[in-house]
GROMACS .gro file of C-alpha atoms in nm:
model
  414
    1UNK     CA    1   1.111  12.186  13.417
    2UNK     CA    2   0.762  12.087  13.317
    3UNK     CA    3   0.834  12.224  12.969
    4UNK     CA    4   0.803  11.963  12.700
    5UNK     CA    5   0.958  11.931  12.357
    6UNK     CA    6   1.320  12.024  12.431
    7UNK     CA    7   1.429  11.798  12.147
    8UNK     CA    8   1.186  11.961  11.903
    9UNK     CA    9   1.279  12.318  11.993
   10UNK     CA   10   1.652  12.244  12.011
   11UNK     CA   11   1.643  12.082  11.666
   12UNK     CA   12   1.440  12.349  11.480
   13UNK     CA   13   1.735  12.537  11.330
   14UNK     CA   14   1.926  12.215  11.252
   15UNK     CA   15   1.628  12.086  11.052
   16UNK     CA   16   1.601  12.419  10.871
   17UNK     CA   17   1.973  12.445  10.788
   18UNK     CA   18   1.981  12.086  10.665
   19UNK     CA   19   1.681  12.165  10.443
   20UNK     CA   20   1.469  11.890  10.599
   21UNK     CA   21   1.162  12.088  10.509
   22UNK     CA   22   0.889  11.841  10.600
   23UNK     CA   23   1.037  11.769  10.941
   24UNK     CA   24   1.086  12.141  11.002
   25UNK     CA   25   0.722  12.207  10.915
   26UNK     CA   26   0.612  11.931  11.150
   27UNK     CA   27   0.826  12.078  11.430
   28UNK     CA   28   0.693  12.427  11.365
   29UNK     CA   29   0.334  12.297  11.383
   30UNK     CA   30   0.415  12.136  11.715
   31UNK     CA   31   0.550  12.467  11.850
   32UNK     CA   32   0.236  12.647  11.731
   33UNK     CA   33  -0.021  12.401  11.862
   34UNK     CA   34   0.130  12.193  12.141
   35UNK     CA   35   0.416  12.386  12.302
   36UNK     CA   36   0.255  12.488  12.630
   37UNK     CA   37   0.432  12.748  12.843
   38UNK     CA   38   0.170  12.753  13.119
   39UNK     CA   39   0.337  12.485  13.323
   40UNK     CA   40   0.402  12.450  13.690
   41UNK     CA   41   0.746  12.297  13.721
   42UNK     CA   42   1.093  12.386  13.833
   43UNK     CA   43   1.336  12.459  13.554
   44UNK     CA   44   1.700  12.549  13.514
   45UNK     CA   45   1.721  12.916  13.414
   46UNK     CA   46   2.036  12.835  13.215
   47UNK     CA   47   1.900  12.534  13.024
   48UNK     CA   48   1.569  12.704  12.941
   49UNK     CA   49   1.764  13.001  12.810
   50UNK     CA   50   2.019  12.820  12.594
   51UNK     CA   51   1.798  12.538  12.462
   52UNK     CA   52   1.449  12.685  12.437
   53UNK     CA   53   1.499  13.061  12.405
   54UNK     CA   54   1.813  13.015  12.196
   55UNK     CA   55   1.638  12.762  11.975
   56UNK     CA   56   1.331  12.981  11.924
   57UNK     CA   57   1.536  13.295  11.853
   58UNK     CA   58   1.750  13.117  11.594
   59UNK     CA   59   1.441  12.971  11.427
   60UNK     CA   60   1.290  13.321  11.415
   61UNK     CA   61   1.600  13.483  11.265
   62UNK     CA   62   1.634  13.208  11.004
   63UNK     CA   63   1.269  13.209  10.896
   64UNK     CA   64   1.106  13.532  11.013
   65UNK     CA   65   0.810  13.327  11.144
   66UNK     CA   66   0.630  13.525  11.415
   67UNK     CA   67   0.538  13.221  11.628
   68UNK     CA   68   0.904  13.168  11.721
   69UNK     CA   69   0.951  13.530  11.826
   70UNK     CA   70   0.641  13.543  12.044
   71UNK     CA   71   0.717  13.212  12.219
   72UNK     CA   72   1.075  13.324  12.290
   73UNK     CA   73   0.953  13.652  12.444
   74UNK     CA   74   0.683  13.480  12.647
   75UNK     CA   75   0.939  13.238  12.788
   76UNK     CA   76   1.186  13.519  12.854
   77UNK     CA   77   0.924  13.697  13.067
   78UNK     CA   78   0.882  13.384  13.278
   79UNK     CA   79   1.252  13.383  13.367
   80UNK     CA   80   1.268  13.742  13.495
   81UNK     CA   81   1.169  13.673  13.860
   82UNK     CA   82   1.491  13.471  13.905
   83UNK     CA   83   1.681  13.802  13.893
   84UNK     CA   84   1.510  13.943  14.204
   85UNK     CA   85   1.816  13.914  14.430
   86UNK     CA   86   2.018  14.176  14.622
   87UNK     CA   87   2.290  14.178  14.354
   88UNK     CA   88   2.075  14.117  14.045
   89UNK     CA   89   2.266  13.792  13.986
   90UNK     CA   90   1.991  13.536  13.918
   91UNK     CA   91   1.933  13.217  14.112
   92UNK     CA   92   1.972  12.894  13.917
   93UNK     CA   93   1.630  12.730  13.951
   94UNK     CA   94   1.289  12.882  13.885
   95UNK     CA   95   0.933  12.759  13.904
   96UNK     CA   96   0.788  12.872  13.571
   97UNK     CA   97   0.437  12.881  13.714
   98UNK     CA   98   0.484  13.068  14.041
   99UNK     CA   99   0.802  13.262  13.961
  100UNK     CA  100   0.965  13.138  14.283
  101UNK     CA  101   1.340  13.090  14.243
  102UNK     CA  102   1.618  12.931  14.448
  103UNK     CA  103   1.974  12.804  14.418
  104UNK     CA  104   2.074  12.450  14.333
  105UNK     CA  105   2.087  12.226  14.640
  106UNK     CA  106   2.437  12.106  14.545
  107UNK     CA  107   2.580  12.456  14.495
  108UNK     CA  108   2.775  12.556  14.805
  109UNK     CA  109   2.611  12.810  15.038
  110UNK     CA  110   2.325  12.901  14.807
  111UNK     CA  111   2.557  13.030  14.537
  112UNK     CA  112   2.489  13.092  14.170
  113UNK     CA  113   2.704  12.921  13.907
  114UNK     CA  114   2.940  13.127  13.688
  115UNK     CA  115   2.852  12.943  13.366
  116UNK     CA  116   2.481  12.980  13.436
  117UNK     CA  117   2.444  13.349  13.513
  118UNK     CA  118   2.728  13.428  13.273
  119UNK     CA  119   2.551  13.267  12.977
  120UNK     CA  120   2.246  13.489  12.929
  121UNK     CA  121   2.389  13.788  12.751
  122UNK     CA  122   2.350  13.686  12.386
  123UNK     CA  123   1.990  13.568  12.413
  124UNK     CA  124   1.873  13.846  12.646
  125UNK     CA  125   2.010  14.121  12.420
  126UNK     CA  126   1.806  13.974  12.136
  127UNK     CA  127   1.497  13.950  12.357
  128UNK     CA  128   1.529  14.323  12.424
  129UNK     CA  129   1.587  14.399  12.057
  130UNK     CA  130   1.283  14.198  11.948
  131UNK     CA  131   1.048  14.322  12.221
  132UNK     CA  132   1.166  14.680  12.248
  133UNK     CA  133   1.181  14.615  12.625
  134UNK     CA  134   1.523  14.704  12.773
  135UNK     CA  135   1.466  14.493  13.087
  136UNK     CA  136   1.624  14.177  12.939
  137UNK     CA  137   1.943  14.356  12.832
  138UNK     CA  138   1.963  14.527  13.171
  139UNK     CA  139   1.936  14.198  13.361
  140UNK     CA  140   2.208  14.038  13.154
  141UNK     CA  141   2.438  14.339  13.182
  142UNK     CA  142   2.414  14.338  13.562
  143UNK     CA  143   2.606  14.011  13.577
  144UNK     CA  144   2.883  14.162  13.366
  145UNK     CA  145   2.900  14.466  13.596
  146UNK     CA  146   2.917  14.260  13.915
  147UNK     CA  147   3.185  14.032  13.770
  148UNK     CA  148   3.386  14.325  13.644
  149UNK     CA  149   3.395  14.483  13.990
  150UNK     CA  150   3.461  14.180  14.209
  151UNK     CA  151   3.819  14.097  14.309
  152UNK     CA  152   3.948  13.801  14.103
  153UNK     CA  153   4.203  13.563  14.259
  154UNK     CA  154   4.507  13.570  14.024
  155UNK     CA  155   4.277  13.720  13.760
  156UNK     CA  156   4.073  13.398  13.754
  157UNK     CA  157   3.694  13.362  13.789
  158UNK     CA  158   3.582  13.100  14.045
  159UNK     CA  159   3.267  12.898  13.967
  160UNK     CA  160   3.051  12.990  14.266
  161UNK     CA  161   2.927  13.340  14.353
  162UNK     CA  162   2.673  13.445  14.614
  163UNK     CA  163   2.370  13.621  14.460
  164UNK     CA  164   2.320  13.789  14.798
  165UNK     CA  165   2.664  13.935  14.870
  166UNK     CA  166   2.820  13.930  14.523
  167UNK     CA  167   3.129  13.757  14.665
  168UNK     CA  168   3.295  13.431  14.562
  169UNK     CA  169   3.193  13.131  14.767
  170UNK     CA  170   3.473  12.889  14.675
  171UNK     CA  171   3.792  12.911  14.480
  172UNK     CA  172   3.731  12.635  14.227
  173UNK     CA  173   3.808  12.745  13.870
  174UNK     CA  174   3.722  12.545  13.562
  175UNK     CA  175   3.706  12.609  13.188
  176UNK     CA  176   3.492  12.294  13.172
  177UNK     CA  177   3.162  12.241  13.355
  178UNK     CA  178   3.043  12.525  13.585
  179UNK     CA  179   3.266  12.784  13.413
  180UNK     CA  180   3.285  12.708  13.040
  181UNK     CA  181   3.027  12.919  12.857
  182UNK     CA  182   3.089  13.233  13.066
  183UNK     CA  183   3.420  13.281  12.882
  184UNK     CA  184   3.265  13.194  12.547
  185UNK     CA  185   2.996  13.459  12.594
  186UNK     CA  186   3.252  13.733  12.665
  187UNK     CA  187   3.418  13.704  12.323
  188UNK     CA  188   3.084  13.635  12.152
  189UNK     CA  189   2.915  13.935  12.317
  190UNK     CA  190   3.186  14.149  12.166
  191UNK     CA  191   3.148  13.989  11.822
  192UNK     CA  192   2.768  14.007  11.835
  193UNK     CA  193   2.780  14.377  11.920
  194UNK     CA  194   2.973  14.427  11.595
  195UNK     CA  195   3.283  14.475  11.814
  196UNK     CA  196   3.137  14.764  12.014
  197UNK     CA  197   3.118  14.595  12.358
  198UNK     CA  198   3.480  14.671  12.447
  199UNK     CA  199   3.427  14.585  12.814
  200UNK     CA  200   3.337  14.224  12.727
  201UNK     CA  201   3.643  14.204  12.500
  202UNK     CA  202   3.872  14.331  12.774
  203UNK     CA  203   3.724  14.083  13.025
  204UNK     CA  204   3.784  13.804  12.775
  205UNK     CA  205   4.143  13.907  12.702
  206UNK     CA  206   4.228  13.939  13.071
  207UNK     CA  207   4.061  13.609  13.160
  208UNK     CA  208   4.243  13.425  12.880
  209UNK     CA  209   4.574  13.570  12.994
  210UNK     CA  210   4.513  13.445  13.351
  211UNK     CA  211   4.402  13.104  13.222
  212UNK     CA  212   4.715  13.073  13.015
  213UNK     CA  213   4.934  13.178  13.305
  214UNK     CA  214   4.782  12.949  13.568
  215UNK     CA  215   4.591  12.667  13.400
  216UNK     CA  216   4.741  12.584  13.060
  217UNK     CA  217   4.986  12.296  13.108
  218UNK     CA  218   5.194  12.066  12.890
  219UNK     CA  219   5.204  11.693  12.963
  220UNK     CA  220   5.520  11.481  12.960
  221UNK     CA  221   5.408  11.349  12.621
  222UNK     CA  222   5.379  11.703  12.483
  223UNK     CA  223   5.001  11.749  12.497
  224UNK     CA  224   4.870  12.094  12.588
  225UNK     CA  225   4.571  12.091  12.821
  226UNK     CA  226   4.377  12.322  13.052
  227UNK     CA  227   4.385  12.204  13.413
  228UNK     CA  228   4.127  12.290  13.678
  229UNK     CA  229   4.222  12.497  13.982
  230UNK     CA  230   4.120  12.427  14.340
  231UNK     CA  231   4.216  12.706  14.578
  232UNK     CA  232   4.546  12.758  14.402
  233UNK     CA  233   4.628  12.392  14.344
  234UNK     CA  234   4.605  12.256  13.987
  235UNK     CA  235   4.396  11.945  13.926
  236UNK     CA  236   4.537  11.782  13.613
  237UNK     CA  237   4.216  11.683  13.443
  238UNK     CA  238   4.025  11.825  13.152
  239UNK     CA  239   3.655  11.768  13.097
  240UNK     CA  240   3.496  11.701  12.760
  241UNK     CA  241   3.303  12.026  12.817
  242UNK     CA  242   3.635  12.219  12.823
  243UNK     CA  243   3.709  12.101  12.468
  244UNK     CA  244   3.497  12.385  12.326
  245UNK     CA  245   3.788  12.614  12.419
  246UNK     CA  246   3.996  12.526  12.114
  247UNK     CA  247   3.726  12.678  11.895
  248UNK     CA  248   3.677  12.976  12.129
  249UNK     CA  249   4.047  13.064  12.140
  250UNK     CA  250   4.070  13.038  11.760
  251UNK     CA  251   3.766  13.264  11.722
  252UNK     CA  252   3.922  13.519  11.957
  253UNK     CA  253   4.263  13.490  11.786
  254UNK     CA  254   4.112  13.615  11.462
  255UNK     CA  255   4.070  13.949  11.635
  256UNK     CA  256   4.389  13.968  11.841
  257UNK     CA  257   4.684  14.184  11.746
  258UNK     CA  258   4.915  14.047  11.478
  259UNK     CA  259   5.177  13.905  11.716
  260UNK     CA  260   4.919  13.750  11.951
  261UNK     CA  261   4.716  13.609  11.667
  262UNK     CA  262   4.960  13.334  11.570
  263UNK     CA  263   5.024  13.255  11.936
  264UNK     CA  264   4.655  13.199  12.005
  265UNK     CA  265   4.593  13.005  11.683
  266UNK     CA  266   4.877  12.771  11.784
  267UNK     CA  267   4.732  12.734  12.134
  268UNK     CA  268   4.386  12.662  11.988
  269UNK     CA  269   4.531  12.398  11.755
  270UNK     CA  270   4.721  12.232  12.041
  271UNK     CA  271   4.415  12.213  12.267
  272UNK     CA  272   4.199  12.081  11.982
  273UNK     CA  273   4.466  11.820  11.913
  274UNK     CA  274   4.466  11.710  12.280
  275UNK     CA  275   4.088  11.669  12.267
  276UNK     CA  276   4.125  11.469  11.946
  277UNK     CA  277   4.377  11.247  12.128
  278UNK     CA  278   4.117  11.175  12.398
  279UNK     CA  279   3.901  11.028  12.119
  280UNK     CA  280   4.189  10.862  11.937
  281UNK     CA  281   4.306  10.676  12.252
  282UNK     CA  282   3.971  10.510  12.318
  283UNK     CA  283   3.853  10.182  12.167
  284UNK     CA  284   3.535  10.338  12.028
  285UNK     CA  285   3.713  10.652  11.892
  286UNK     CA  286   3.473  10.859  12.103
  287UNK     CA  287   3.605  11.060  12.395
  288UNK     CA  288   3.534  11.020  12.768
  289UNK     CA  289   3.353  11.272  12.989
  290UNK     CA  290   3.685  11.371  13.150
  291UNK     CA  291   4.046  11.275  13.094
  292UNK     CA  292   4.354  11.309  13.309
  293UNK     CA  293   4.721  11.388  13.295
  294UNK     CA  294   4.866  11.240  13.612
  295UNK     CA  295   5.047  10.928  13.726
  296UNK     CA  296   5.160  10.846  13.374
  297UNK     CA  297   4.812  10.880  13.223
  298UNK     CA  298   4.767  11.109  12.925
  299UNK     CA  299   4.435  11.217  12.773
  300UNK     CA  300   4.251  10.914  12.914
  301UNK     CA  301   3.985  10.867  13.179
  302UNK     CA  302   4.118  10.684  13.484
  303UNK     CA  303   3.795  10.667  13.683
  304UNK     CA  304   3.508  10.445  13.587
  305UNK     CA  305   3.270  10.733  13.650
  306UNK     CA  306   3.436  10.941  13.376
  307UNK     CA  307   3.444  10.689  13.092
  308UNK     CA  308   3.103  10.765  12.945
  309UNK     CA  309   3.013  10.961  12.629
  310UNK     CA  310   2.669  11.121  12.613
  311UNK     CA  311   2.677  11.247  12.251
  312UNK     CA  312   2.853  11.569  12.352
  313UNK     CA  313   2.943  11.828  12.086
  314UNK     CA  314   3.243  12.022  12.221
  315UNK     CA  315   3.516  11.838  12.034
  316UNK     CA  316   3.346  11.859  11.694
  317UNK     CA  317   3.260  12.222  11.772
  318UNK     CA  318   3.633  12.298  11.790
  319UNK     CA  319   3.693  12.099  11.470
  320UNK     CA  320   3.434  12.317  11.293
  321UNK     CA  321   3.592  12.646  11.406
  322UNK     CA  322   3.945  12.523  11.332
  323UNK     CA  323   3.837  12.413  10.985
  324UNK     CA  324   3.669  12.745  10.908
  325UNK     CA  325   3.964  12.948  11.036
  326UNK     CA  326   4.254  12.740  10.895
  327UNK     CA  327   4.109  12.508  10.626
  328UNK     CA  328   4.351  12.238  10.738
  329UNK     CA  329   4.192  11.919  10.596
  330UNK     CA  330   4.277  11.716  10.907
  331UNK     CA  331   3.981  11.874  11.089
  332UNK     CA  332   3.738  11.734  10.834
  333UNK     CA  333   3.917  11.400  10.856
  334UNK     CA  334   3.880  11.400  11.236
  335UNK     CA  335   3.515  11.500  11.208
  336UNK     CA  336   3.448  11.213  10.970
  337UNK     CA  337   3.604  10.969  11.219
  338UNK     CA  338   3.348  11.092  11.475
  339UNK     CA  339   3.062  11.042  11.229
  340UNK     CA  340   3.171  10.682  11.172
  341UNK     CA  341   3.213  10.616  11.545
  342UNK     CA  342   2.868  10.759  11.624
  343UNK     CA  343   2.716  10.547  11.351
  344UNK     CA  344   2.893  10.236  11.475
  345UNK     CA  345   2.855  10.264  11.852
  346UNK     CA  346   2.572  10.508  11.927
  347UNK     CA  347   2.309  10.447  11.661
  348UNK     CA  348   2.016  10.245  11.793
  349UNK     CA  349   1.680  10.162  11.645
  350UNK     CA  350   1.507  10.481  11.759
  351UNK     CA  351   1.790  10.733  11.720
  352UNK     CA  352   2.126  10.771  11.892
  353UNK     CA  353   2.221  10.680  12.247
  354UNK     CA  354   2.503  10.773  12.481
  355UNK     CA  355   2.739  10.493  12.585
  356UNK     CA  356   2.866  10.408  12.933
  357UNK     CA  357   3.228  10.323  12.855
  358UNK     CA  358   3.425  10.448  12.555
  359UNK     CA  359   3.706  10.200  12.625
  360UNK     CA  360   3.511   9.890  12.524
  361UNK     CA  361   3.403   9.804  12.171
  362UNK     CA  362   3.086   9.638  12.302
  363UNK     CA  363   2.952   9.945  12.477
  364UNK     CA  364   2.637   9.956  12.691
  365UNK     CA  365   2.388  10.219  12.579
  366UNK     CA  366   2.247  10.463  12.835
  367UNK     CA  367   1.917  10.483  12.643
  368UNK     CA  368   1.921  10.863  12.623
  369UNK     CA  369   1.939  11.095  12.324
  370UNK     CA  370   2.026  11.436  12.466
  371UNK     CA  371   1.860  11.729  12.288
  372UNK     CA  372   2.203  11.888  12.232
  373UNK     CA  373   2.292  11.598  12.002
  374UNK     CA  374   2.052  11.739  11.741
  375UNK     CA  375   2.114  12.105  11.829
  376UNK     CA  376   2.492  12.092  11.840
  377UNK     CA  377   2.674  11.767  11.762
  378UNK     CA  378   2.498  11.704  11.429
  379UNK     CA  379   2.486  12.074  11.337
  380UNK     CA  380   2.858  12.128  11.392
  381UNK     CA  381   2.940  11.811  11.198
  382UNK     CA  382   2.716  11.926  10.915
  383UNK     CA  383   2.870  12.275  10.908
  384UNK     CA  384   3.219  12.123  10.912
  385UNK     CA  385   3.142  11.982  10.565
  386UNK     CA  386   2.949  12.284  10.432
  387UNK     CA  387   3.086  12.581  10.242
  388UNK     CA  388   3.195  12.866  10.468
  389UNK     CA  389   2.903  13.085  10.365
  390UNK     CA  390   2.647  12.852  10.525
  391UNK     CA  391   2.596  13.040  10.853
  392UNK     CA  392   2.911  13.245  10.792
  393UNK     CA  393   3.106  13.339  11.104
  394UNK     CA  394   3.103  13.697  10.973
  395UNK     CA  395   2.726  13.720  11.011
  396UNK     CA  396   2.633  13.482  11.290
  397UNK     CA  397   2.738  13.401  11.645
  398UNK     CA  398   2.642  13.061  11.787
  399UNK     CA  399   2.502  13.053  12.138
  400UNK     CA  400   2.641  12.783  12.365
  401UNK     CA  401   2.376  12.541  12.236
  402UNK     CA  402   2.487  12.613  11.874
  403UNK     CA  403   2.185  12.829  11.796
  404UNK     CA  404   2.288  13.096  11.544
  405UNK     CA  405   2.210  13.458  11.636
  406UNK     CA  406   2.280  13.743  11.393
  407UNK     CA  407   2.572  13.976  11.446
  408UNK     CA  408   2.430  14.324  11.483
  409UNK     CA  409   2.482  14.453  11.133
  410UNK     CA  410   2.234  14.736  11.097
  411UNK     CA  411   2.125  14.606  10.757
  412UNK     CA  412   2.039  14.263  10.892
  413UNK     CA  413   1.694  14.136  10.799
  414UNK     CA  414   1.549  13.802  10.903
   0.00000   0.00000   0.00000
């Protein structure tokens, strides 16, 4: 969106955690001297929030360096005009120079996307805390209020909502793309509030119950997966993006009642195992963008357009949570297989590249290193092999771009 340096900002906390001090210093100098926010370009509200604001907030909380705080707040201010809608639900695209905002051209009937407006809460609460300005927290809470009130088909949350009327626009439900991080932020909002935001917790519990009732399926071969839902009809595919849910369900299970706890830990382990199978069944040992469970196919991509791997983190994210919450050594073993596969198939002269087809051992590179590879994929792999007290889950919540934000313990100091 005219903003530069996504890779630098997204990687700040990873460099710091890995103790790459010279590189961190170089990145910090770039943020101080060259990171220009006076740009005239259209940006995704969601991506600017999770990558840039999340990255700057985490860098501030880890180091206490003022430059990160002030840049995060300045950028937060630039996003506020997107919320000027009849419902307070923001539009998805904003021009950072003029403040004009609009909905994505591909989103039906000018709707806003569940995962986009539902993934602001963590960062915006911290923006309010750090600035003393309640406006950020208020904007983020509006989305929760609207979603709490609106009628939910079968208890499920569709992916498209009109920012004008506050009603659903289509009945497509997905725990993968378009829906994913909304659910994650419900349980994490509760954890980040030191378990005070009981409304978010109730929304999470109810949503998970509906997901389990309508979307969780078992394949003929015994693999548990989460299907998508199109107007009441299940679509038996699971996206790579939905593979974060193993980790999310495990994180939530820690705080469920005794009898539900084991149930959810088992469900989390089964989903994580299915995602591992999508890697295991490919020739590169990296998983496809989406995999299906129909017509005799299990955990494999059937369409050419779904065979690519763009360095996504969700599977190793679930390995990291499952390791921390169970200490079953297989999760480290699985993570190490990913490290070897990345090294073998994705490493290129200048960094790492996505590949176009995971089912061939002579893959074509797409010549792109996504910023989330440094923010998430490498960070989660690193944490998988760290001691549990490195960014302990008792003290930190990770935003959906793996940027750690402190849980609101009153004694917390940067």
